[in-house]
Coordinates of C-alpha atoms and ligand atoms in Angstrom, one line a residue:
M1 CA 2.1 -34.7 61.2
Q2 CA -0.9 -32.8 62.6
K3 CA -2.5 -34.3 65.7
I4 CA -6.0 -35.8 65.2
A5 CA -8.4 -34.6 67.9
L6 CA -11.1 -37.0 69.2
E7 CA -14.6 -36.4 70.5
M8 CA -16.4 -39.7 71.3
T9 CA -20.1 -39.9 70.8
K10 CA -22.4 -39.9 73.8
N11 CA -25.3 -41.4 71.8
P12 CA -24.2 -44.6 70.1
R13 CA -26.3 -45.4 67.1
Q14 CA -28.3 -48.6 66.6
K15 CA -26.3 -51.1 64.6
P16 CA -28.1 -53.0 61.8
L17 CA -29.6 -56.1 63.3
D18 CA -29.4 -58.3 60.2
Q19 CA -25.9 -58.5 58.8
N20 CA -27.3 -60.5 55.9
N21 CA -29.5 -57.7 54.7
L22 CA -27.2 -54.7 54.9
G23 CA -27.6 -53.6 51.2
F24 CA -25.1 -50.9 50.2
G25 CA -24.8 -47.5 51.9
R26 CA -27.8 -47.6 54.1
Y27 CA -26.2 -47.5 57.6
Y28 CA -23.5 -45.2 59.0
T29 CA -21.3 -45.7 62.1
D30 CA -20.9 -43.6 65.2
H31 CA -18.1 -41.3 64.1
M32 CA -16.7 -39.4 61.2
F33 CA -13.5 -37.7 60.4
L34 CA -13.4 -34.0 59.5
M35 CA -10.7 -31.5 58.4
N36 CA -11.0 -28.0 57.0
Y37 CA -9.2 -26.1 54.4
D38 CA -9.1 -22.4 54.5
E39 CA -6.9 -20.2 52.3
G40 CA -3.9 -18.9 54.1
Q41 CA -4.2 -21.7 56.7
G42 CA -4.1 -24.8 54.5
W43 CA -5.7 -28.1 55.7
H44 CA -6.2 -27.8 59.4
S45 CA -8.1 -29.1 62.5
P46 CA -8.2 -32.8 61.7
R47 CA -10.7 -34.4 64.1
I48 CA -12.9 -37.4 64.7
V49 CA -16.3 -36.4 65.9
P50 CA -19.7 -38.1 66.3
Y51 CA -21.4 -38.8 63.0
G52 CA -24.0 -36.2 62.2
P53 CA -25.3 -33.5 59.9
I54 CA -22.8 -30.9 58.5
S55 CA -24.1 -27.3 58.4
L56 CA -23.6 -25.5 55.1
E57 CA -24.6 -22.1 53.7
P58 CA -27.2 -22.5 50.9
S59 CA -24.6 -20.7 48.7
A60 CA -21.9 -23.3 49.4
M61 CA -20.1 -23.9 46.1
C62 CA -20.3 -27.7 46.1
L63 CA -24.1 -27.4 45.9
H64 CA -24.0 -25.3 42.8
Y65 CA -20.9 -26.3 40.8
A66 CA -20.1 -29.8 42.1
Q67 CA -16.5 -29.1 43.1
E68 CA -16.2 -32.4 44.9
V69 CA -14.1 -35.6 44.9
F70 CA -14.5 -38.9 46.6
E71 CA -12.9 -42.3 47.2
G72 CA -14.2 -45.8 48.1
L73 CA -12.4 -48.5 49.9
K74 CA -13.2 -51.3 52.4
A75 CA -12.1 -52.6 55.8
Y76 CA -12.6 -56.4 56.4
R77 CA -12.7 -58.4 59.6
A78 CA -10.6 -61.4 58.9
K79 CA -11.2 -64.9 60.4
D80 CA -8.2 -64.4 62.8
G81 CA -10.1 -61.3 64.2
S82 CA -7.7 -58.8 62.6
I83 CA -8.9 -55.8 60.7
R84 CA -7.6 -55.4 57.2
L85 CA -7.6 -52.6 54.6
F86 CA -7.0 -53.2 51.0
R87 CA -4.3 -51.0 49.3
P88 CA -5.5 -47.8 51.1
D89 CA -2.4 -45.9 49.9
R90 CA -3.7 -46.2 46.4
N91 CA -7.0 -44.6 47.3
M92 CA -5.3 -41.7 48.9
A93 CA -3.0 -41.2 45.9
R94 CA -5.9 -41.3 43.6
L95 CA -7.8 -38.8 45.8
N96 CA -5.0 -36.4 45.1
I97 CA -5.1 -37.1 41.4
S98 CA -8.8 -36.2 41.5
N99 CA -8.1 -33.2 43.6
E100 CA -5.6 -31.9 41.0
R101 CA -8.3 -32.2 38.3
L102 CA -10.9 -30.4 40.4
C103 CA -8.7 -27.6 41.6
I104 CA -8.8 -28.9 45.2
P105 CA -5.7 -28.4 47.3
Q106 CA -3.6 -31.6 47.7
I107 CA -4.1 -33.5 51.0
D108 CA -1.4 -35.0 53.1
E109 CA -1.8 -38.7 52.1
E110 CA -0.1 -39.9 55.3
L111 CA -2.3 -37.9 57.6
A112 CA -5.4 -39.0 55.7
L113 CA -4.4 -42.6 56.0
E114 CA -3.7 -42.2 59.7
A115 CA -7.1 -40.6 60.2
L116 CA -8.8 -43.4 58.3
K117 CA -7.1 -46.1 60.3
K118 CA -8.0 -44.3 63.6
L119 CA -11.6 -43.9 62.6
V120 CA -11.9 -47.5 61.6
K121 CA -10.4 -48.6 64.9
I122 CA -12.8 -46.5 66.9
D123 CA -15.8 -47.8 65.0
Q124 CA -14.4 -51.4 64.6
D125 CA -17.5 -53.0 66.3
W126 CA -19.4 -51.9 63.2
I127 CA -17.3 -54.1 60.8
P128 CA -19.7 -56.8 59.8
T129 CA -18.6 -60.4 59.8
A130 CA -21.2 -62.2 57.7
E131 CA -20.0 -63.6 54.5
G132 CA -19.7 -61.0 51.7
T133 CA -19.9 -58.1 54.0
S134 CA -17.4 -55.3 54.9
L135 CA -17.1 -51.8 56.2
Y136 CA -17.2 -49.4 53.2
I137 CA -15.0 -46.3 53.7
R138 CA -16.0 -43.1 51.9
P139 CA -13.5 -40.2 52.0
F140 CA -14.7 -37.1 50.2
I141 CA -13.9 -33.4 49.8
F142 CA -16.2 -30.6 48.9
A143 CA -16.1 -26.9 48.4
V144 CA -18.0 -24.8 51.0
D145 CA -17.2 -21.1 50.0
P146 CA -20.5 -19.2 50.3
H147 CA -20.2 -17.8 46.8
V148 CA -22.4 -18.3 43.8
G149 CA -19.6 -17.3 41.4
V150 CA -17.6 -19.9 39.5
H151 CA -14.1 -20.2 40.7
P152 CA -11.9 -22.7 42.5
A153 CA -12.9 -22.8 46.2
N154 CA -10.8 -21.3 49.0
H155 CA -12.7 -23.2 51.7
L156 CA -13.3 -26.9 51.7
I157 CA -14.1 -29.8 54.0
F158 CA -12.5 -33.2 54.0
C159 CA -14.7 -35.9 55.5
I160 CA -14.6 -39.7 56.0
I161 CA -17.6 -41.7 56.8
L162 CA -18.0 -45.5 57.3
S163 CA -20.9 -47.8 56.3
P164 CA -21.3 -51.5 56.9
V165 CA -22.3 -53.0 53.6
G166 CA -23.2 -56.2 51.8
A167 CA -23.1 -56.7 48.0
Y168 CA -23.5 -53.6 45.9
Y169 CA -25.7 -55.3 43.4
P170 CA -28.8 -57.2 44.7
E171 CA -27.7 -60.0 42.3
G172 CA -24.6 -60.6 44.5
L173 CA -22.4 -63.0 42.6
N174 CA -25.1 -63.9 40.1
P175 CA -24.3 -62.4 36.7
V176 CA -25.7 -58.9 36.0
K177 CA -27.5 -57.8 32.9
I178 CA -25.9 -54.8 31.2
Y179 CA -27.3 -52.3 28.7
V180 CA -24.9 -50.9 26.1
E181 CA -25.6 -47.1 26.1
E182 CA -25.7 -45.4 22.7
N183 CA -27.5 -42.2 23.3
Y184 CA -25.8 -40.7 26.4
V185 CA -22.1 -40.4 27.1
R186 CA -20.3 -40.4 30.4
A187 CA -17.1 -38.6 29.7
V188 CA -14.6 -37.7 27.0
K189 CA -10.8 -37.4 27.1
G190 CA -9.9 -34.0 28.5
G191 CA -13.0 -34.1 30.8
T192 CA -13.2 -35.5 34.3
G193 CA -13.8 -39.1 33.5
F194 CA -10.6 -40.3 35.1
A195 CA -11.3 -38.4 38.3
K196 CA -13.5 -39.7 41.0
T197 CA -15.9 -36.8 41.2
G198 CA -19.7 -36.7 41.8
G199 CA -20.4 -35.0 38.5
N200 CA -19.4 -38.1 36.6
Y201 CA -22.1 -40.1 38.5
A202 CA -24.7 -37.3 38.2
S203 CA -24.4 -37.4 34.4
S204 CA -24.8 -41.1 34.4
L205 CA -28.1 -41.2 36.2
K206 CA -30.4 -40.7 33.3
A207 CA -28.9 -43.6 31.3
Q208 CA -28.9 -45.7 34.4
D209 CA -32.5 -45.0 35.1
E210 CA -33.6 -45.8 31.5
A211 CA -31.5 -49.0 31.6
A212 CA -33.2 -50.0 34.9
A213 CA -36.6 -49.4 33.5
A214 CA -35.7 -51.8 30.7
G215 CA -34.6 -54.5 33.2
Y216 CA -30.9 -53.9 33.2
T217 CA -28.6 -53.5 36.2
Q218 CA -26.1 -51.0 34.7
V219 CA -25.0 -49.4 31.5
L220 CA -21.9 -50.1 29.5
W221 CA -20.5 -46.7 28.3
L222 CA -19.1 -46.3 24.8
D223 CA -16.5 -43.6 24.0
G224 CA -18.0 -40.2 23.6
I225 CA -16.5 -39.5 20.1
E226 CA -17.0 -42.5 17.9
R227 CA -19.5 -44.2 20.2
K228 CA -17.7 -47.3 19.3
Y229 CA -15.1 -48.2 22.0
I230 CA -15.9 -49.8 25.3
E231 CA -15.2 -47.5 28.3
E232 CA -16.5 -48.8 31.6
V233 CA -19.7 -49.9 33.3
G234 CA -21.7 -47.6 35.7
T235 CA -19.7 -48.3 38.9
M236 CA -17.0 -50.6 37.7
N237 CA -14.2 -51.3 35.1
V238 CA -14.9 -54.1 32.7
F239 CA -13.0 -57.1 31.4
F240 CA -13.8 -59.6 28.6
V241 CA -12.4 -63.0 27.7
I242 CA -12.1 -63.4 24.0
D243 CA -10.5 -66.6 22.6
G244 CA -8.9 -67.1 26.0
E245 CA -7.3 -63.7 26.0
I246 CA -8.4 -61.3 28.7
V247 CA -8.9 -57.7 27.6
T248 CA -9.9 -54.5 29.3
P249 CA -10.1 -51.0 27.9
A250 CA -6.8 -49.1 28.1
I251 CA -6.6 -46.1 30.4
Q252 CA -6.7 -43.1 28.1
G253 CA -8.1 -40.2 30.1
S254 CA -11.8 -40.8 30.2
I255 CA -12.2 -43.9 32.4
L256 CA -11.4 -44.4 36.1
E257 CA -8.2 -46.3 36.9
G258 CA -9.7 -48.7 39.3
I259 CA -7.7 -50.2 42.1
T260 CA -9.6 -53.4 41.9
R261 CA -8.9 -53.3 38.1
M262 CA -5.2 -53.1 38.6
S263 CA -5.3 -55.8 41.3
A264 CA -7.3 -58.1 39.1
M265 CA -4.8 -57.7 36.3
E266 CA -1.9 -58.5 38.7
I267 CA -3.7 -61.6 40.0
L268 CA -4.6 -62.9 36.5
R269 CA -1.0 -62.3 35.2
S270 CA 0.4 -64.2 38.2
W271 CA -1.6 -67.2 37.0
G272 CA 0.2 -66.9 33.6
L273 CA -2.8 -65.6 31.8
Q274 CA -2.5 -62.9 29.1
V275 CA -4.2 -59.6 30.0
H276 CA -4.2 -56.8 27.5
E277 CA -5.2 -53.2 27.9
R278 CA -6.3 -52.1 24.5
P279 CA -9.2 -50.4 22.6
I280 CA -12.1 -52.9 22.4
S281 CA -14.9 -52.0 20.0
I282 CA -18.5 -53.0 20.6
Q283 CA -18.5 -54.5 17.1
E284 CA -15.5 -56.7 18.0
L285 CA -17.5 -58.0 21.0
A286 CA -20.6 -58.6 19.0
Q287 CA -18.6 -60.5 16.4
A288 CA -16.8 -62.6 19.0
S289 CA -20.1 -63.3 20.6
D290 CA -21.6 -64.5 17.3
Q291 CA -18.7 -66.7 16.7
G292 CA -18.8 -68.2 20.2
R293 CA -15.4 -66.7 21.1
L294 CA -16.6 -64.3 23.8
S295 CA -16.7 -66.6 26.8
E296 CA -16.8 -64.3 29.8
A297 CA -17.2 -60.8 31.0
F298 CA -16.9 -59.3 34.5
G299 CA -16.7 -55.9 36.1
T300 CA -14.3 -54.9 38.9
G301 CA -14.7 -52.2 41.5
T302 CA -14.4 -51.7 45.3
A303 CA -18.1 -51.7 45.7
A304 CA -18.9 -54.2 43.0
V305 CA -15.8 -56.5 43.8
I306 CA -15.8 -58.9 40.9
S307 CA -19.2 -58.9 39.2
P308 CA -19.9 -61.4 36.5
I309 CA -21.8 -60.2 33.4
G310 CA -24.4 -62.6 32.1
E311 CA -26.0 -60.5 29.3
L312 CA -25.1 -57.5 27.2
K313 CA -27.8 -55.8 25.2
W314 CA -26.7 -53.6 22.3
G315 CA -29.6 -52.2 20.3
D316 CA -31.5 -55.2 19.0
K317 CA -28.6 -57.5 19.7
L318 CA -28.5 -59.7 22.8
M319 CA -25.2 -61.3 23.8
V320 CA -25.5 -64.0 26.4
L321 CA -22.3 -64.9 28.1
N322 CA -21.5 -68.4 29.4
N323 CA -25.3 -69.2 29.4
G324 CA -25.9 -66.4 31.8
E325 CA -23.8 -68.1 34.5
I326 CA -20.6 -67.0 36.3
G327 CA -17.5 -68.0 34.3
Q328 CA -14.5 -70.0 35.6
I329 CA -12.1 -67.0 35.4
S330 CA -14.6 -64.7 37.1
Q331 CA -15.2 -67.2 39.9
K332 CA -11.6 -67.9 40.5
L333 CA -10.7 -64.2 40.5
Y334 CA -13.5 -63.5 42.9
D335 CA -12.3 -66.2 45.2
S336 CA -8.7 -65.1 45.1
L337 CA -9.3 -61.4 45.5
T338 CA -11.8 -61.8 48.4
G339 CA -9.6 -64.5 49.9
I340 CA -6.7 -61.9 50.1
Q341 CA -9.1 -59.2 51.3
W342 CA -10.7 -61.3 54.0
G343 CA -7.4 -62.9 55.0
S344 CA -8.4 -66.5 54.2
L345 CA -5.7 -66.7 51.5
P346 CA -2.0 -65.6 51.9
D347 CA -1.4 -62.1 50.6
E348 CA 1.5 -62.7 48.3
F349 CA 1.3 -59.3 46.8
G350 CA 1.6 -57.4 50.1
W351 CA -1.6 -55.5 49.5
T352 CA -3.4 -55.8 52.9
V353 CA -2.7 -53.4 55.7
K354 CA -3.5 -54.8 59.1
L355 CA -4.7 -52.3 61.8
Ligands
COI1 C1 -16.6 -47.8 44.5 O1 -16.6 -48.9 44.0 O2 -16.1 -47.6 45.6 C2 -17.3 -46.7 44.0 O3 -16.9 -45.6 44.2 C3 -18.5 -46.9 43.2 C4 -19.6 -46.2 43.9 C5 -20.1 -45.1 43.1 C6 -20.6 -47.0 44.6

């Protein structure tokens, strides 16, 4: 494995003073990881350096054609003082899946994991300890060829930055209101919907903005062909409880295969609950809601954790779930997942990695 060079900062940054008011993605730690890719040399020069601006040519390809991928995971400071990561190997594996789709050369997952651990250890004093907080880890790769022609890049940068965060949604664990999007689509099968790439999020901004103006936290995307089947919510996968059966859209090429999604399914099944991955139409949801059979809905994501949904607005139809309050399954799942992540519950699945 290549050796990771280290340059410590001489100017430590001011840490946020109020851990209960971190928001999401507002603060960054003292250091970052960098590595370059140059054709002929492959990935080289892994190094941890002081956090700071990266200089790019105005013609850098990522700025024009969005050849970019990213990941999101978290480090937690457990009650026993240990630092824990949650299934980081899955993030690195998914980064390479996204790389493949975006014509970005594969990274060495072991090296990336090593770099990530080293970076978190160096900046460990930034891991917040207040309830509901963590250190968000953002690995990302972008094309830097100074070339305004469309082709896969020959020069790229892999970077990891760290950010102490609180809840992603200002609502915290209070149920969010979601707008079912009928005009815009996020992705179609054959596109990049399954990859974690900035373009997917850029194309969601307009719908997100309109939903926010109407008083909704996020949009629920429908499939891009029939505009009928549920896909995912802005920054999370989505689950529904219908007649006691837990359902979530099947992975079919246009949605992200969330790591929190797969963990949630494993936890729910370990309780003996039925979880089915299948197509779910918006009409089925509306009917179940009318008949009082839709008891809960929640989103899952690294940033969002488990986010209960209190209201779904589809055209003129308003579906209120569990009187707008967090449901039993959502609450229990949140408690179990975060218990494992923060080390207050035993990790029977072997998901946490202690540093
Ligand atoms: C995450 O949950 O880590 C994500 O990547 C969502 C992000 C766009 C905030």
